[in-house]
Structure formats: C-alpha cells, structure tokens
PDB file of C-alpha atoms in Angstrom:
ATOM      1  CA  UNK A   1     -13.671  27.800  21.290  1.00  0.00           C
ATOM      2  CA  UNK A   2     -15.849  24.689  19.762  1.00  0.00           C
ATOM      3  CA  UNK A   3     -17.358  25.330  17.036  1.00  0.00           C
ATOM      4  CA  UNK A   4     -21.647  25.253  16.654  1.00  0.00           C
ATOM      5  CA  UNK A   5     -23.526  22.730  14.784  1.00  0.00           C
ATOM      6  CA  UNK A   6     -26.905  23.366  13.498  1.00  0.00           C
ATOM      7  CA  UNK A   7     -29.353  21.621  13.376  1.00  0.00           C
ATOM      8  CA  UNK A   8     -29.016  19.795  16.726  1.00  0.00           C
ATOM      9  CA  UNK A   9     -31.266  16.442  15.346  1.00  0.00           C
ATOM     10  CA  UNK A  10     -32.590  15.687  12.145  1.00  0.00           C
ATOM     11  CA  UNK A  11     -34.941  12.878  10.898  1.00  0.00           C
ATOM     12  CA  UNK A  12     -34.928  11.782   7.202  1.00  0.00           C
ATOM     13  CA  UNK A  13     -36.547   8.987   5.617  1.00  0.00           C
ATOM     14  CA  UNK A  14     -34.669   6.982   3.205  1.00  0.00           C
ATOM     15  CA  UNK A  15     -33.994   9.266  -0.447  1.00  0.00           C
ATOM     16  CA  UNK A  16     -34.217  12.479   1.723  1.00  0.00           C
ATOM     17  CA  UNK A  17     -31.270  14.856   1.831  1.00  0.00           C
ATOM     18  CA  UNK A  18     -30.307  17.057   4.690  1.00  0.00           C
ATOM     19  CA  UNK A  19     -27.783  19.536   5.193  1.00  0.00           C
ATOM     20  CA  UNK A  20     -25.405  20.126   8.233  1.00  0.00           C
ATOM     21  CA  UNK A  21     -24.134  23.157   8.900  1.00  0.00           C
ATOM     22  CA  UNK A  22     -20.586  24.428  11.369  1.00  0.00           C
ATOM     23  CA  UNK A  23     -19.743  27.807  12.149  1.00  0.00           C
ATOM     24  CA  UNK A  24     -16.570  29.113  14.070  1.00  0.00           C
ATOM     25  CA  UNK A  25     -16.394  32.649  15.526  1.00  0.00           C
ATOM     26  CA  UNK A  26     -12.130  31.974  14.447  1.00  0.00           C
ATOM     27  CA  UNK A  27     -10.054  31.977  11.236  1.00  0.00           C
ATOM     28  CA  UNK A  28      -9.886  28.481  10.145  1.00  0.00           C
ATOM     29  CA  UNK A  29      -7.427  26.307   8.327  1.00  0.00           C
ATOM     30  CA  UNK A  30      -9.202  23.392   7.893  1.00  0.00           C
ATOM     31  CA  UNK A  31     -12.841  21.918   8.595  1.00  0.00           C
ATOM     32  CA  UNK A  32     -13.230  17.842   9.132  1.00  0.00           C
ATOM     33  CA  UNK A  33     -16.715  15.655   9.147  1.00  0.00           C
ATOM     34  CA  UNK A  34     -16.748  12.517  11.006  1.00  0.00           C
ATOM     35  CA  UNK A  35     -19.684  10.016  11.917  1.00  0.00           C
ATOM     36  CA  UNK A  36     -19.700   8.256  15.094  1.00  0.00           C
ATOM     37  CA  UNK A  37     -22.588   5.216  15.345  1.00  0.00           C
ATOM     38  CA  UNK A  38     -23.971   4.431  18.601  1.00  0.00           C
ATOM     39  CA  UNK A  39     -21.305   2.581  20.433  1.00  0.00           C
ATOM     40  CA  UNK A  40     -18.414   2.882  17.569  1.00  0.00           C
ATOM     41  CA  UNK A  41     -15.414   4.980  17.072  1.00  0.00           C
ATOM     42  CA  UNK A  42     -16.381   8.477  14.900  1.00  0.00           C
ATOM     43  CA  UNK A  43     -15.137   7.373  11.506  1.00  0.00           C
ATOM     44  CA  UNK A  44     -13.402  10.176   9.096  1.00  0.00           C
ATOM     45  CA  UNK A  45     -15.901  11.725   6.035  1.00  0.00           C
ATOM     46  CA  UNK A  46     -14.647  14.646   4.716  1.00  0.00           C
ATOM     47  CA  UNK A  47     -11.800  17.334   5.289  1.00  0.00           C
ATOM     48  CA  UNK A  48     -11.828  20.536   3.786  1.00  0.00           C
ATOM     49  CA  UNK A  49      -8.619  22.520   3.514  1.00  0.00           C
ATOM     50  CA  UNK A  50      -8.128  26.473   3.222  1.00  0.00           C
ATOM     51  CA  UNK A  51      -7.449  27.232  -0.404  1.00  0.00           C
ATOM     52  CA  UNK A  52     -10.274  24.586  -1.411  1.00  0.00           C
ATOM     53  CA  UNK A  53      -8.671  21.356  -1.364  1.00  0.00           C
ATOM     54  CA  UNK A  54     -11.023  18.754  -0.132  1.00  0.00           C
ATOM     55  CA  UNK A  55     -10.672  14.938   0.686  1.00  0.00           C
ATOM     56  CA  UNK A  56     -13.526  12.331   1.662  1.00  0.00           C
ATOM     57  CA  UNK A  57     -15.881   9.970   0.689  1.00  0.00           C
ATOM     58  CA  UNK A  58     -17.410   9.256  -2.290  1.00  0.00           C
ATOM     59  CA  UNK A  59     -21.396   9.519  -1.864  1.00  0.00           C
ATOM     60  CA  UNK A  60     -21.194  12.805   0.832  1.00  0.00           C
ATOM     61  CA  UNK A  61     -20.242  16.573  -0.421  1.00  0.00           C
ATOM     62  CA  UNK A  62     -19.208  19.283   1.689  1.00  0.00           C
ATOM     63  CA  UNK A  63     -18.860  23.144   1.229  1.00  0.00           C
ATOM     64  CA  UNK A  64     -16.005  25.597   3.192  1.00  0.00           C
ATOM     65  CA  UNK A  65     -17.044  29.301   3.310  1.00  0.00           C
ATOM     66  CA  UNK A  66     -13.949  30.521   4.674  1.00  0.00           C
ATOM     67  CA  UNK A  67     -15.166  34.189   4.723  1.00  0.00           C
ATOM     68  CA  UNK A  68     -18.010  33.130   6.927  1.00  0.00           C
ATOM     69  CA  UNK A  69     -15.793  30.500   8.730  1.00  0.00           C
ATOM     70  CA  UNK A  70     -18.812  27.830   7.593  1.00  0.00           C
ATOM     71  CA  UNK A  71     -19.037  24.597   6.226  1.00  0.00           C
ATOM     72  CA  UNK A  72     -22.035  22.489   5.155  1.00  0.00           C
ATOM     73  CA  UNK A  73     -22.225  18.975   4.857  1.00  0.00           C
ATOM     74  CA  UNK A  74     -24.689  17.651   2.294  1.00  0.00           C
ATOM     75  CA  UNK A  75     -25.901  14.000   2.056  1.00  0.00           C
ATOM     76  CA  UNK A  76     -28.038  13.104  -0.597  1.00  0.00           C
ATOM     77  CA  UNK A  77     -30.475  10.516  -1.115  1.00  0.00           C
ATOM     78  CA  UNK A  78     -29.949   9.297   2.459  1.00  0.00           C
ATOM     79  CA  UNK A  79     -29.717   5.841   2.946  1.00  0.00           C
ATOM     80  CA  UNK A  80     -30.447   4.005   6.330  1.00  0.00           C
ATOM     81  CA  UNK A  81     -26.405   3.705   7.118  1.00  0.00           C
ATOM     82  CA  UNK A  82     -26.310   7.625   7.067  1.00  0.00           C
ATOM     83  CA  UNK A  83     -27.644   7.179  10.354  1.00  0.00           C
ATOM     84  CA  UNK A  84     -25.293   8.383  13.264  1.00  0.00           C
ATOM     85  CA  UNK A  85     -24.116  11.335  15.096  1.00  0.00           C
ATOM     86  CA  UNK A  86     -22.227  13.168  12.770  1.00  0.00           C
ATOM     87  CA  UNK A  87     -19.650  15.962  14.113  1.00  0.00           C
ATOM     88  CA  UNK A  88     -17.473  18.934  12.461  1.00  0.00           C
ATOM     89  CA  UNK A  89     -13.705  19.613  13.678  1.00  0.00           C
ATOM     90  CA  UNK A  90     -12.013  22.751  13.033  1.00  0.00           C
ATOM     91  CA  UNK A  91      -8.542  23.722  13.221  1.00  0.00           C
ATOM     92  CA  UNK A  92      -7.684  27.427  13.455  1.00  0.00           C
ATOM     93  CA  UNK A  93      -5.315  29.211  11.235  1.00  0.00           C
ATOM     94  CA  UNK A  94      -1.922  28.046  10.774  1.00  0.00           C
ATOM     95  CA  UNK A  95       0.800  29.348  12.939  1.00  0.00           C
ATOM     96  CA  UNK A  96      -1.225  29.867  15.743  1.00  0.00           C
ATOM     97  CA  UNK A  97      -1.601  27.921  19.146  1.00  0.00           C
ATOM     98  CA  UNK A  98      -4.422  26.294  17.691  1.00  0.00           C
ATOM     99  CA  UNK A  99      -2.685  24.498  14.682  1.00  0.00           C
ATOM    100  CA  UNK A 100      -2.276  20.858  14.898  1.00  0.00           C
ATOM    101  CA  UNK A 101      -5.303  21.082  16.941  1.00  0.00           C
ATOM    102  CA  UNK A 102      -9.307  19.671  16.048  1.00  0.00           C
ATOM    103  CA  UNK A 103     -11.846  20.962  18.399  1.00  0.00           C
ATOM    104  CA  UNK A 104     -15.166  19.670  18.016  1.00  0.00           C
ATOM    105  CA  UNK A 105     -18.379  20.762  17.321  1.00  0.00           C
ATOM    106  CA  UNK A 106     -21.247  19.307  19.716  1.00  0.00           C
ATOM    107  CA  UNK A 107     -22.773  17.029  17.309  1.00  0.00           C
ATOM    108  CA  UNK A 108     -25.950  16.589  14.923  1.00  0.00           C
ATOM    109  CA  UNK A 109     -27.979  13.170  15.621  1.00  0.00           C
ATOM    110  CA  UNK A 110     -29.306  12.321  12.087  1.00  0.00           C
ATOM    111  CA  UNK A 111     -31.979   9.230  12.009  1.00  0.00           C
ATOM    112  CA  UNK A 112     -33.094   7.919   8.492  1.00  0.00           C
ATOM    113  CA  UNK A 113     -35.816   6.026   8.490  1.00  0.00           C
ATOM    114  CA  UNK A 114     -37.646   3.450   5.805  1.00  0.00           C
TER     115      UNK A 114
ATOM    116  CA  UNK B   1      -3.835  -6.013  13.881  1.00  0.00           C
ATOM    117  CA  UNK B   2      -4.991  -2.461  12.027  1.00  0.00           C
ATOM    118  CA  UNK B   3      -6.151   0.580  12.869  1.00  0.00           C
ATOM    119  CA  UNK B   4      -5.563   1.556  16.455  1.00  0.00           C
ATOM    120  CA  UNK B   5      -6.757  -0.306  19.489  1.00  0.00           C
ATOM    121  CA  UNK B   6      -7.717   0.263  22.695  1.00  0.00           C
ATOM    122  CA  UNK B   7      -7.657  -1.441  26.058  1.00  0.00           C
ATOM    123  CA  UNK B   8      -9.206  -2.117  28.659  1.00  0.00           C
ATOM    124  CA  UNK B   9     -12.417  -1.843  26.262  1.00  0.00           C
ATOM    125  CA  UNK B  10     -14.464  -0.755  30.194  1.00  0.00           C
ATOM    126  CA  UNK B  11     -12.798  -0.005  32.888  1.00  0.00           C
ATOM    127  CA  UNK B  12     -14.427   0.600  36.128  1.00  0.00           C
ATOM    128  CA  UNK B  13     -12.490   2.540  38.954  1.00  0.00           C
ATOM    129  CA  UNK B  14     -12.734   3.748  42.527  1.00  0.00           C
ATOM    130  CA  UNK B  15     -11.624   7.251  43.100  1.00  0.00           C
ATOM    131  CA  UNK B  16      -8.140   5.860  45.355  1.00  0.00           C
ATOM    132  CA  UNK B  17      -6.903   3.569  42.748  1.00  0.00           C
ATOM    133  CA  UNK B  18      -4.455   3.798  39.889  1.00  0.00           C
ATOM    134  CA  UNK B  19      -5.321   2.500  36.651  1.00  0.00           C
ATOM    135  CA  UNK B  20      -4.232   3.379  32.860  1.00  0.00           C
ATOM    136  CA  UNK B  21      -5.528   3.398  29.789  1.00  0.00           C
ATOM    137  CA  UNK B  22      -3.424   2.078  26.698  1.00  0.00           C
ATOM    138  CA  UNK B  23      -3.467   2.836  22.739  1.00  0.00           C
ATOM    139  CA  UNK B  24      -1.614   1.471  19.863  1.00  0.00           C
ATOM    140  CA  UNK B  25      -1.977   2.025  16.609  1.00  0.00           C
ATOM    141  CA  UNK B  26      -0.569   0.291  13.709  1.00  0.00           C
ATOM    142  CA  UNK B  27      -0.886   2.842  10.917  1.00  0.00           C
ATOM    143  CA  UNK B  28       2.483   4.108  11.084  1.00  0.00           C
ATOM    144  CA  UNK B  29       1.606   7.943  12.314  1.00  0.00           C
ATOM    145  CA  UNK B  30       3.622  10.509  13.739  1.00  0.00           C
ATOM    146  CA  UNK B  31       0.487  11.925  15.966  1.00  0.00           C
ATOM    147  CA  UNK B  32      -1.646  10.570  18.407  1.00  0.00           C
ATOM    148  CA  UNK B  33      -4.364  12.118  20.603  1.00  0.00           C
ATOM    149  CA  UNK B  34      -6.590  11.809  23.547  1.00  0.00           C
ATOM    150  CA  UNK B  35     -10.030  13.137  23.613  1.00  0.00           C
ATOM    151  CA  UNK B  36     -12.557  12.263  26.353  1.00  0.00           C
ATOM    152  CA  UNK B  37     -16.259  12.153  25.264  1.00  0.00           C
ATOM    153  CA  UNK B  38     -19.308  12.898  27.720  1.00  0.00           C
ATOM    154  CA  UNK B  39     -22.993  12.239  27.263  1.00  0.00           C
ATOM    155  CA  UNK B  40     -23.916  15.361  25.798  1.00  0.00           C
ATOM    156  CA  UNK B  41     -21.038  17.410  25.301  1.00  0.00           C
ATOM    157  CA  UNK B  42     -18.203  17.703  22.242  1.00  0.00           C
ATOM    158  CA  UNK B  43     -15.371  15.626  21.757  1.00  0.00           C
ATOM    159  CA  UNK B  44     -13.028  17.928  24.346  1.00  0.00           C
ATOM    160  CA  UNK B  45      -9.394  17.202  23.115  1.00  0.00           C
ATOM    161  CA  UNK B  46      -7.028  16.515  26.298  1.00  0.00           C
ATOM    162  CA  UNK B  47      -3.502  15.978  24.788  1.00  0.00           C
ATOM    163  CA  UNK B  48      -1.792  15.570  21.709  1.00  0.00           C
ATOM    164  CA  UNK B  49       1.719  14.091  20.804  1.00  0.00           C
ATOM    165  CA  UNK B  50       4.019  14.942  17.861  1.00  0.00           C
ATOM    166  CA  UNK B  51       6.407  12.857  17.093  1.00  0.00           C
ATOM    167  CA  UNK B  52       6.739  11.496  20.982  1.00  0.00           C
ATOM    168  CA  UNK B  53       6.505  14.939  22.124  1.00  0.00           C
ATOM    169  CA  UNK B  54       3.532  16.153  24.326  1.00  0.00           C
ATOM    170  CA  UNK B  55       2.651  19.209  22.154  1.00  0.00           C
ATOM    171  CA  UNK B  56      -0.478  20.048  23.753  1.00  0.00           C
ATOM    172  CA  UNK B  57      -2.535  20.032  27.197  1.00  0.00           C
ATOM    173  CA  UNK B  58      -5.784  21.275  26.780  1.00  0.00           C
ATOM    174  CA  UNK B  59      -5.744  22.444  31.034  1.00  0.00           C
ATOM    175  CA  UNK B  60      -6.520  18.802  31.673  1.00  0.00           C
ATOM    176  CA  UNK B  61      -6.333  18.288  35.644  1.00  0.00           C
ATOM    177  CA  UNK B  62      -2.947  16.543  36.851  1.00  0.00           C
ATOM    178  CA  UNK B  63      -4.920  13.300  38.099  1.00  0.00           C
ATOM    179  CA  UNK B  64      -4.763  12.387  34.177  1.00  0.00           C
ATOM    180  CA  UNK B  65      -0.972  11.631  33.294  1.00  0.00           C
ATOM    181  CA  UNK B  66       0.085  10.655  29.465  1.00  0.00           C
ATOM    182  CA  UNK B  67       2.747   9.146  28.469  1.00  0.00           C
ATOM    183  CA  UNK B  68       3.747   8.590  25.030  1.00  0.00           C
ATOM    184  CA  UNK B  69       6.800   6.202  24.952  1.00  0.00           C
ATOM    185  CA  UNK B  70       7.068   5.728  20.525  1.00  0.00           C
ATOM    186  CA  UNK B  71       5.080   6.841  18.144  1.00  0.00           C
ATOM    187  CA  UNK B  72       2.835   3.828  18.429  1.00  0.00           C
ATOM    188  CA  UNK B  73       1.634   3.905  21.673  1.00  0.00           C
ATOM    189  CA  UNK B  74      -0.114   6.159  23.740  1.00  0.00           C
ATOM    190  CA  UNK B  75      -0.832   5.631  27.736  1.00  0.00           C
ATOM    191  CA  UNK B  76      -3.509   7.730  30.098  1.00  0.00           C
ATOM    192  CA  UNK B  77      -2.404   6.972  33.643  1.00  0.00           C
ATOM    193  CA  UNK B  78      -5.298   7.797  35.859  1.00  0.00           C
ATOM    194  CA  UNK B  79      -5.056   8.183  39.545  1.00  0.00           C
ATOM    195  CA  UNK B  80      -7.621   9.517  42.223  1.00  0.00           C
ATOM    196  CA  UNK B  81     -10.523  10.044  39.711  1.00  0.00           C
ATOM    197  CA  UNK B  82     -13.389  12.192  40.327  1.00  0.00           C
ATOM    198  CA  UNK B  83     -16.904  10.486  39.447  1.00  0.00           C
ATOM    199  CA  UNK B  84     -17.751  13.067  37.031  1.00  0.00           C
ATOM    200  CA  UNK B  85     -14.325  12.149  35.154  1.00  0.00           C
ATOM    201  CA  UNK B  86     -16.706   9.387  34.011  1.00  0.00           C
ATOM    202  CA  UNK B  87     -16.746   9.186  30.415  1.00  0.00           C
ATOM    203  CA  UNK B  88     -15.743   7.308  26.960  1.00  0.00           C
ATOM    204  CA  UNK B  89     -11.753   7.924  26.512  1.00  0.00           C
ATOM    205  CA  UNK B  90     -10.737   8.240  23.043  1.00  0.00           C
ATOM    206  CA  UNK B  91      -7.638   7.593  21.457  1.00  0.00           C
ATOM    207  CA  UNK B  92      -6.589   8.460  17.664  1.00  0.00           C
ATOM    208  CA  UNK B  93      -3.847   9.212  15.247  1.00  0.00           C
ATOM    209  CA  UNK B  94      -2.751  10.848  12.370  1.00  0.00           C
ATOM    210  CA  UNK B  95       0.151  11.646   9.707  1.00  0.00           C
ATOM    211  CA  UNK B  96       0.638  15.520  10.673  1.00  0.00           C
ATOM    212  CA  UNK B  97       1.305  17.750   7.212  1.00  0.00           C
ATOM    213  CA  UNK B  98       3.151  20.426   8.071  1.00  0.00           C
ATOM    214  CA  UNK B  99       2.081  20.724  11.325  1.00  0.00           C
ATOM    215  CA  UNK B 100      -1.854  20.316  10.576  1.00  0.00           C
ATOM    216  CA  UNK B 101      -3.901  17.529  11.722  1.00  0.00           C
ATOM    217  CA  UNK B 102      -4.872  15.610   8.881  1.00  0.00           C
ATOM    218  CA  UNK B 103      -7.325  12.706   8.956  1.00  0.00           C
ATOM    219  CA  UNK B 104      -7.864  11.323  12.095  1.00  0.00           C
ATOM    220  CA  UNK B 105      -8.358   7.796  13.068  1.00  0.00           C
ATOM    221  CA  UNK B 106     -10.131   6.621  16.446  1.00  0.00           C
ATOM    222  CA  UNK B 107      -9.977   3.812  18.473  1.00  0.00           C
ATOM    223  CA  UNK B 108     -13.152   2.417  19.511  1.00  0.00           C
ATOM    224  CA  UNK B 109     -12.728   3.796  23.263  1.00  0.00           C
ATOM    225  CA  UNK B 110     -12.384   3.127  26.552  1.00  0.00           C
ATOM    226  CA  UNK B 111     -15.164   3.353  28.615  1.00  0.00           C
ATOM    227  CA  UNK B 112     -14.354   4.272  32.412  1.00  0.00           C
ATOM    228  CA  UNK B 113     -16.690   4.248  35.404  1.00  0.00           C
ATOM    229  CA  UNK B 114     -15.580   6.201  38.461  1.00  0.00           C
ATOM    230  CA  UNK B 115     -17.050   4.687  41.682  1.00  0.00           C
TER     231      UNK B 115
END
C-alpha cells in the first residue's frame, strides 16, 4: 500500500516555509524524500531510518514519528529552486516482503514564487 | 560517464513491435530498479534486482520482460504494448544495507509512446 501525502499542492513565495507531511497505514523501516523537477529525474533529499538515524541535505529537515508511521518534511525559508514535485518513499519493516522495497507516495507539487 | 543513464531518452512504439529499454549505471551498486511513472499517479515500482537477481515483481504484466545481465545494467524488453502502458520508465540504483534500500539514484527516464 502507497503511502498518502498531504497537502496535495502548495504555493510559497520566496522566505516562506511549508511542511509536507506522509503517513503509512504499515510498520515502517525507513522513510525517503526526493524532488523530481518538471522533466528531470527525482533527486534524493532526505532518508530517515527506524531508530532515528537520518541522512540528507543540508538546508531541508525532516521528522519520523514511527508510532504514528509519519514523517514531515520541513523547508525553510524557501527559495525559488525548492520548486518541484516532491515525493515520500517508505519501506516497511524489516524482514518482511516489503524490505528492500520503496513505494511511493503520490506526490506534493510545491511552487515558490518571488 | 556518472550517475546512471538511460536510453532511448523517447521511444515511441506500436502495440506489435518489440523494443527495449536500457540502463547503466556507473556508481558501482549492487541494486537496480524499474519504476514506471504516469501523469498523475505514484512512482509504482515494477522490479527490483539484487545483486543480478530479480528479487521482486510488483504483478507487472508478462508483455514487460527484465533482464539484468551484471550489476551495471538493467534492460526492459517490451513487446505487444497496450496504449495505456504509456508512461515515463524509470530506472535507478542503490548500495543495499542489509537488505534495505538505501539512497536511490534515478536516471532521467525513458519516455515511451504506445501507438
């Protein structure tokens, strides 16, 4: 099962922040952030591991409620580049069928503006 | 070259030919994935490979055929398409951790037209 993104489209102008937010009905092992612009490859942002151990980029921040099976992604002071779709991957618990496996969320459009 | 790369870049098809899709990446991963992407739906993963081993189909119909020869290239052999297999073809890879997918990398896509 994908997981849900909420909200579906947001519009910032440039120094705004916004918040993204993933939930999975399933245990989860790990939660990943990528940004796709229009016509490029989704590029990697964040991944967030079960136990708290987090990897990604500098300027973007990212939570893991893994009680809730939730994660938020938080830009801050959004610059025009933030623009893009940006989607969440989960992978369900380890040992399952679903380890080694990223389903994908279907996707917030976020447009910053000057 | 870097990164992984995809050809054709767009690929248009009728639905009696034979065509295939080709990815190779250069990172020097272990993993490497198909996902198909359609206007307004998720990323749906289709197949992954461990290692050269196919270790998951994600009930994708037998008209799409992988092959995975090394670890550095990935084939989608496509034969007698349906038009609304129309789409943008993804490949990536990664450096499995014990057995979890770690970051992914993406090529930029094929796109494929079915006539």
């Amino acid at each position: 099962q994908q997981p849900v993104q909420s909200p579906q489209a947001v519009i910032l102008r440039e120094g705004e922040d916004a918040v993204i937010n993933c939930s999975s009905s399933k245990a989860l092992y790990s939660v990943h952030w990528y940004r796709q612009k229009h016509g490029e490859a989704p590029v990697f942002l964040m991944i967030l591991l079960k136990g708290g151990e987090q990897k990604g980029h500098e300027k973007i921040s990212a939570s893991f409620n893994e009680k809730k099976q939730q994660s938020s992604l938080y830009l801050t002071a959004s610059q025009l580049s933030y623009s893009g779709t940006y989607f969440c991957g989960t992978e369900k618990g380890a040992g399952g069928t679903s380890y080694g496996k990223l389903t994908f969320g279907q996707g917030t459009i976020l447009t910053v503006h000057p | 070259e870097t990164g992984v790369t995809q050809t054709p870049r767009h690929l248009v098809m009728g639905m009696t030919n034979k065509k295939s899709l080709k990815c190779e990446q250069h990172l020097g991963h272990n993993a490497m994935y198909w996902y198909k992407q359609s206007a307004k739906k998720p990323l749906e993963l289709m197949f992954v490979y461990n290692f050269k081993e196919q270790t998951e189909n994600n009930s994708v119909p037998s008209r799409f055929s992988p092959e995975c020869p090394n670890s550095s290239h990935l084939f989608l052999h496509l034969h007698t398409l349906q038009p609304e297999d129309s789409a943008l073809y993804l490949c990536a890879s990664s450096q499995p951790s014990g057995g979890s997918v770690r970051e992914l990398f993406f090529g930029e896509g094929s796109r494929l037209t079915v006539l």
